[in-house]
PDB file of C-alpha atoms in Angstrom:
ATOM      1  CA  MET D 210     -13.224  25.741   3.810  1.00 51.00           C
ATOM      2  CA  CYS D 211     -12.229  22.598   1.902  1.00 59.00           C
ATOM      3  CA  GLN D 212      -9.030  24.254   0.755  1.00 66.00           C
ATOM      4  CA  THR D 213      -8.104  24.323   4.427  1.00 72.00           C
ATOM      5  CA  GLY D 214      -7.220  20.680   4.014  1.00 80.00           C
ATOM      6  CA  ARG D 215      -4.392  20.207   1.556  1.00 88.00           C
ATOM      7  CA  GLN D 216      -3.146  23.811   1.655  1.00 93.00           C
ATOM      8  CA  PRO D 217      -2.135  23.839   5.355  1.00 95.00           C
ATOM      9  CA  ILE D 218      -0.282  20.540   4.878  1.00 96.00           C
ATOM     10  CA  LEU D 219       1.459  21.913   1.781  1.00 95.00           C
ATOM     11  CA  VAL D 220       2.479  25.130   3.561  1.00 96.00           C
ATOM     12  CA  ALA D 221       3.580  23.212   6.683  1.00 97.00           C
ATOM     13  CA  ALA D 222       5.720  20.961   4.489  1.00 97.00           C
ATOM     14  CA  LYS D 223       7.369  23.802   2.583  1.00 97.00           C
ATOM     15  CA  ARG D 224       7.633  26.601   5.175  1.00 96.00           C
ATOM     16  CA  ARG D 225       9.769  25.870   8.205  1.00 93.00           C
ATOM     17  CA  VAL D 226       8.536  28.985  10.024  1.00 95.00           C
ATOM     18  CA  LEU D 227       5.085  27.613  10.871  1.00 96.00           C
ATOM     19  CA  SER D 228       4.358  26.887  14.510  1.00 97.00           C
ATOM     20  CA  ALA D 229       1.183  24.893  13.811  1.00 98.00           C
ATOM     21  CA  ALA D 230      -1.151  23.790  11.028  1.00 97.00           C
ATOM     22  CA  VAL D 231      -4.942  23.455  11.119  1.00 97.00           C
ATOM     23  CA  VAL D 232      -6.761  21.126   8.699  1.00 96.00           C
ATOM     24  CA  LEU D 233     -10.531  21.392   8.291  1.00 95.00           C
ATOM     25  CA  TYR D 234     -12.018  18.309   6.612  1.00 92.00           C
ATOM     26  CA  GLY D 235      -9.711  18.064   3.680  1.00 87.00           C
ATOM     27  CA  ALA D 236      -6.213  16.938   2.697  1.00 89.00           C
ATOM     28  CA  VAL D 237      -7.033  13.246   2.638  1.00 92.00           C
ATOM     29  CA  TYR D 238      -9.328  12.819  -0.340  1.00 91.00           C
ATOM     30  CA  ASP D 239      -8.478   9.722  -2.366  1.00 92.00           C
ATOM     31  CA  ALA D 240      -6.808  11.921  -5.017  1.00 90.00           C
ATOM     32  CA  ASP D 241      -4.511  13.543  -2.439  1.00 91.00           C
ATOM     33  CA  TRP D 242      -2.602  10.299  -1.937  1.00 94.00           C
ATOM     34  CA  LYS D 243      -1.592  10.033  -5.616  1.00 94.00           C
ATOM     35  CA  PRO D 244       0.701  12.253  -7.701  1.00 93.00           C
ATOM     36  CA  HIS D 245      -1.120  14.435 -10.210  1.00 91.00           C
ATOM     37  CA  PRO D 246       0.193  17.026 -12.701  1.00 93.00           C
ATOM     38  CA  LEU D 247      -1.340  19.815 -10.595  1.00 88.00           C
ATOM     39  CA  ARG D 248      -0.304  18.192  -7.302  1.00 89.00           C
ATOM     40  CA  PRO D 249       2.940  16.337  -7.998  1.00 93.00           C
ATOM     41  CA  GLU D 250       3.638  15.462  -4.354  1.00 95.00           C
ATOM     42  CA  PRO D 251       1.263  12.960  -2.757  1.00 96.00           C
ATOM     43  CA  MET D 252      -0.019  13.573   0.750  1.00 96.00           C
ATOM     44  CA  ASP D 253       2.258  11.030   2.435  1.00 96.00           C
ATOM     45  CA  ALA D 254       5.351  12.748   0.982  1.00 97.00           C
ATOM     46  CA  LEU D 255       4.130  16.160   2.160  1.00 97.00           C
ATOM     47  CA  ILE D 256       3.371  14.825   5.638  1.00 98.00           C
ATOM     48  CA  ARG D 257       6.932  13.536   5.978  1.00 98.00           C
ATOM     49  CA  GLU D 258       8.200  17.107   5.400  1.00 98.00           C
ATOM     50  CA  ILE D 259       6.043  18.792   8.066  1.00 97.00           C
ATOM     51  CA  THR D 260       7.994  20.414  10.909  1.00 96.00           C
ATOM     52  CA  CYS D 261       5.111  21.633  13.104  1.00 98.00           C
ATOM     53  CA  PRO D 262       2.239  19.969  14.971  1.00 99.00           C
ATOM     54  CA  VAL D 263      -1.049  19.533  13.106  1.00 98.00           C
ATOM     55  CA  THR D 264      -4.627  19.574  14.309  1.00 98.00           C
ATOM     56  CA  ALA D 265      -7.295  18.178  12.001  1.00 97.00           C
ATOM     57  CA  VAL D 266     -11.091  18.226  12.093  1.00 97.00           C
ATOM     58  CA  PHE D 267     -13.219  15.654  10.255  1.00 97.00           C
ATOM     59  CA  GLY D 268     -16.856  14.593  10.250  1.00 98.00           C
ATOM     60  CA  GLU D 269     -18.159  11.056  10.465  1.00 98.00           C
ATOM     61  CA  LEU D 270     -20.771  11.687   7.739  1.00 98.00           C
ATOM     62  CA  ASP D 271     -18.328  13.229   5.245  1.00 97.00           C
ATOM     63  CA  ASN D 272     -19.320  12.084   1.767  1.00 96.00           C
ATOM     64  CA  LEU D 273     -15.933  13.014   0.271  1.00 95.00           C
ATOM     65  CA  ILE D 274     -13.467  11.673   2.825  1.00 96.00           C
ATOM     66  CA  PRO D 275     -13.829   8.058   3.941  1.00 97.00           C
ATOM     67  CA  ARG D 276     -13.103   7.226   7.560  1.00 98.00           C
ATOM     68  CA  ASP D 277     -10.284   4.965   6.329  1.00 97.00           C
ATOM     69  CA  ASN D 278      -8.539   8.018   4.853  1.00 97.00           C
ATOM     70  CA  VAL D 279      -8.608   9.771   8.236  1.00 98.00           C
ATOM     71  CA  VAL D 280      -7.090   6.649   9.788  1.00 98.00           C
ATOM     72  CA  ARG D 281      -4.510   6.638   6.991  1.00 97.00           C
ATOM     73  CA  MET D 282      -3.595  10.242   7.847  1.00 98.00           C
ATOM     74  CA  PHE D 283      -3.147   9.168  11.477  1.00 98.00           C
ATOM     75  CA  ASN D 284      -0.906   6.270  10.420  1.00 98.00           C
ATOM     76  CA  VAL D 285       1.257   8.331   8.056  1.00 98.00           C
ATOM     77  CA  LEU D 286       1.713  11.107  10.633  1.00 98.00           C
ATOM     78  CA  ALA D 287       2.601   8.544  13.307  1.00 99.00           C
ATOM     79  CA  GLN D 288       5.039   6.657  11.072  1.00 98.00           C
ATOM     80  CA  ALA D 289       6.688   9.974  10.171  1.00 98.00           C
ATOM     81  CA  LYS D 290       6.947  10.814  13.896  1.00 98.00           C
ATOM     82  CA  LYS D 291       4.916  14.010  13.569  1.00 98.00           C
ATOM     83  CA  SER D 292       2.855  15.542  16.372  1.00 99.00           C
ATOM     84  CA  PHE D 293      -0.874  15.750  15.777  1.00 99.00           C
ATOM     85  CA  ASP D 294      -4.362  16.080  17.224  1.00 99.00           C
ATOM     86  CA  ILE D 295      -6.939  14.535  14.862  1.00 99.00           C
ATOM     87  CA  ARG D 296     -10.634  14.359  15.672  1.00 99.00           C
ATOM     88  CA  MET D 297     -13.605  12.931  13.830  1.00 98.00           C
ATOM     89  CA  TYR D 298     -16.933  14.281  15.059  1.00 99.00           C
ATOM     90  CA  ALA D 299     -20.040  12.074  15.184  1.00 98.00           C
ATOM     91  CA  ASP D 300     -23.007  12.926  12.965  1.00 98.00           C
ATOM     92  CA  ALA D 301     -21.051  15.649  11.161  1.00 98.00           C
ATOM     93  CA  PRO D 302     -20.986  15.895   7.344  1.00 97.00           C
ATOM     94  CA  HIS D 303     -18.403  17.536   5.099  1.00 95.00           C
ATOM     95  CA  GLY D 304     -18.516  21.287   5.725  1.00 94.00           C
ATOM     96  CA  PHE D 305     -20.215  21.033   9.122  1.00 96.00           C
ATOM     97  CA  LEU D 306     -18.608  24.267  10.366  1.00 96.00           C
ATOM     98  CA  ASN D 307     -20.265  26.278   7.569  1.00 94.00           C
ATOM     99  CA  ASP D 308     -23.209  28.082   9.159  1.00 95.00           C
ATOM    100  CA  THR D 309     -24.342  29.426   5.766  1.00 95.00           C
ATOM    101  CA  MET D 310     -25.363  25.897   4.719  1.00 94.00           C
ATOM    102  CA  PRO D 311     -28.143  24.851   7.119  1.00 95.00           C
ATOM    103  CA  GLY D 312     -28.188  21.239   5.909  1.00 95.00           C
ATOM    104  CA  ARG D 313     -24.524  20.772   6.790  1.00 96.00           C
ATOM    105  CA  TYR D 314     -24.090  23.014   9.788  1.00 98.00           C
ATOM    106  CA  ARG D 315     -23.850  21.222  13.134  1.00 98.00           C
ATOM    107  CA  PRO D 316     -23.757  23.741  16.028  1.00 98.00           C
ATOM    108  CA  ALA D 317     -22.593  21.367  18.783  1.00 99.00           C
ATOM    109  CA  GLN D 318     -19.850  19.782  16.673  1.00 99.00           C
ATOM    110  CA  THR D 319     -18.829  23.204  15.379  1.00 98.00           C
ATOM    111  CA  GLU D 320     -18.431  24.555  18.905  1.00 99.00           C
ATOM    112  CA  ALA D 321     -16.376  21.502  19.877  1.00 99.00           C
ATOM    113  CA  ALA D 322     -14.198  21.847  16.768  1.00 98.00           C
ATOM    114  CA  TRP D 323     -13.531  25.552  17.359  1.00 98.00           C
ATOM    115  CA  ASN D 324     -12.654  24.724  20.977  1.00 99.00           C
ATOM    116  CA  GLN D 325     -10.299  22.008  19.701  1.00 99.00           C
ATOM    117  CA  ILE D 326      -8.588  24.466  17.360  1.00 98.00           C
ATOM    118  CA  ALA D 327      -8.349  27.298  19.910  1.00 99.00           C
ATOM    119  CA  SER D 328      -7.072  24.954  22.619  1.00 99.00           C
ATOM    120  CA  PHE D 329      -4.520  23.412  20.265  1.00 99.00           C
ATOM    121  CA  LEU D 330      -3.205  26.770  19.041  1.00 99.00           C
ATOM    122  CA  GLY D 331      -3.127  28.154  22.589  1.00 99.00           C
ATOM    123  CA  ALA D 332      -1.116  25.139  23.750  1.00 98.00           C
ATOM    124  CA  VAL D 333       1.281  25.328  20.794  1.00 98.00           C
ATOM    125  CA  PHE D 334       1.968  29.026  21.334  1.00 98.00           C
ATOM    126  CA  ALA D 335       2.362  28.431  25.091  1.00 98.00           C
ATOM    127  CA  GLY D 336       5.142  25.944  24.347  1.00 97.00           C
ATOM    128  CA  GLU D 337       3.122  22.870  25.326  1.00 97.00           C
ATOM    129  CA  TRP D 338       3.864  21.072  22.024  1.00 97.00           C
ATOM    130  CA  PRO D 339       7.687  21.207  22.079  1.00 96.00           C
ATOM    131  CA  LYS D 340       9.506  20.190  18.911  1.00 92.00           C
ATOM    132  CA  ASP D 341      11.686  17.698  20.783  1.00 95.00           C
ATOM    133  CA  ARG D 342       8.613  15.649  21.807  1.00 97.00           C
ATOM    134  CA  ILE D 343       6.148  13.689  19.687  1.00 98.00           C
ATOM    135  CA  ARG D 344       2.530  13.947  20.758  1.00 98.00           C
ATOM    136  CA  TRP D 345      -0.252  11.900  19.172  1.00 98.00           C
ATOM    137  CA  ARG D 346      -3.939  12.487  19.798  1.00 98.00           C
ATOM    138  CA  PHE D 347      -6.611  10.708  17.808  1.00 98.00           C
ATOM    139  CA  ASP D 348     -10.252  10.810  18.810  1.00 98.00           C
ATOM    140  CA  ALA D 349     -12.855   9.398  16.437  1.00 97.00           C
ATOM    141  CA  ASP D 350     -16.544   8.950  17.154  1.00 97.00           C
ATOM    142  CA  SER D 351     -18.147   6.804  14.471  1.00 97.00           C
ATOM    143  CA  SER D 352     -20.947   4.291  14.124  1.00 98.00           C
ATOM    144  CA  ALA D 353     -20.091   0.596  14.232  1.00 98.00           C
ATOM    145  CA  GLU D 354     -22.309   0.372  11.127  1.00 98.00           C
ATOM    146  CA  TYR D 355     -20.335   3.042   9.215  1.00 98.00           C
ATOM    147  CA  ASP D 356     -20.528   2.534   5.436  1.00 98.00           C
ATOM    148  CA  PHE D 357     -18.892   5.178   3.245  1.00 98.00           C
ATOM    149  CA  THR D 358     -20.883   4.047   0.197  1.00 96.00           C
ATOM    150  CA  LYS D 359     -24.053   5.249   1.952  1.00 96.00           C
ATOM    151  CA  MET D 360     -22.798   8.757   2.662  1.00 96.00           C
ATOM    152  CA  LYS D 361     -24.714  11.573   0.970  1.00 96.00           C
ATOM    153  CA  ARG D 362     -24.049  15.182   0.094  1.00 95.00           C
ATOM    154  CA  TRP D 363     -25.663  17.516   2.599  1.00 93.00           C
ATOM    155  CA  GLU D 364     -26.890  20.875   1.333  1.00 87.00           C
TER     156      GLU D 364
END
């Protein structure tokens, strides 16, 4: 699932035929923002090239992606005038949609995330996210005591 982070952004940046992109808790790791021999274009450069709306799913308890990086994604998309629907789900770790990992799986958040994705794609394909309009949706549910340094890997 984690490859459903950077890869959709990369494809959306390089393929003009996409109608929508879906990101599942990825794309905004610290390393994604810096050029690397295997990933020469940083995330902010790729985001500027996107031509379709993006929906993204993140978890508050993600031990790999700090909340600040999700906010950074929001800011870069907004500055680039891209349409997006980003959500951070409370009490959800990295990989929370994966029902084969009982320690990570969160049924309620998973159902909400799949509804988010299905609703977003349905609206895009129904013409409700027109390319001549910019639509920004950002919904984050996070503790006021959030501390990324205390996040743990859930099995």
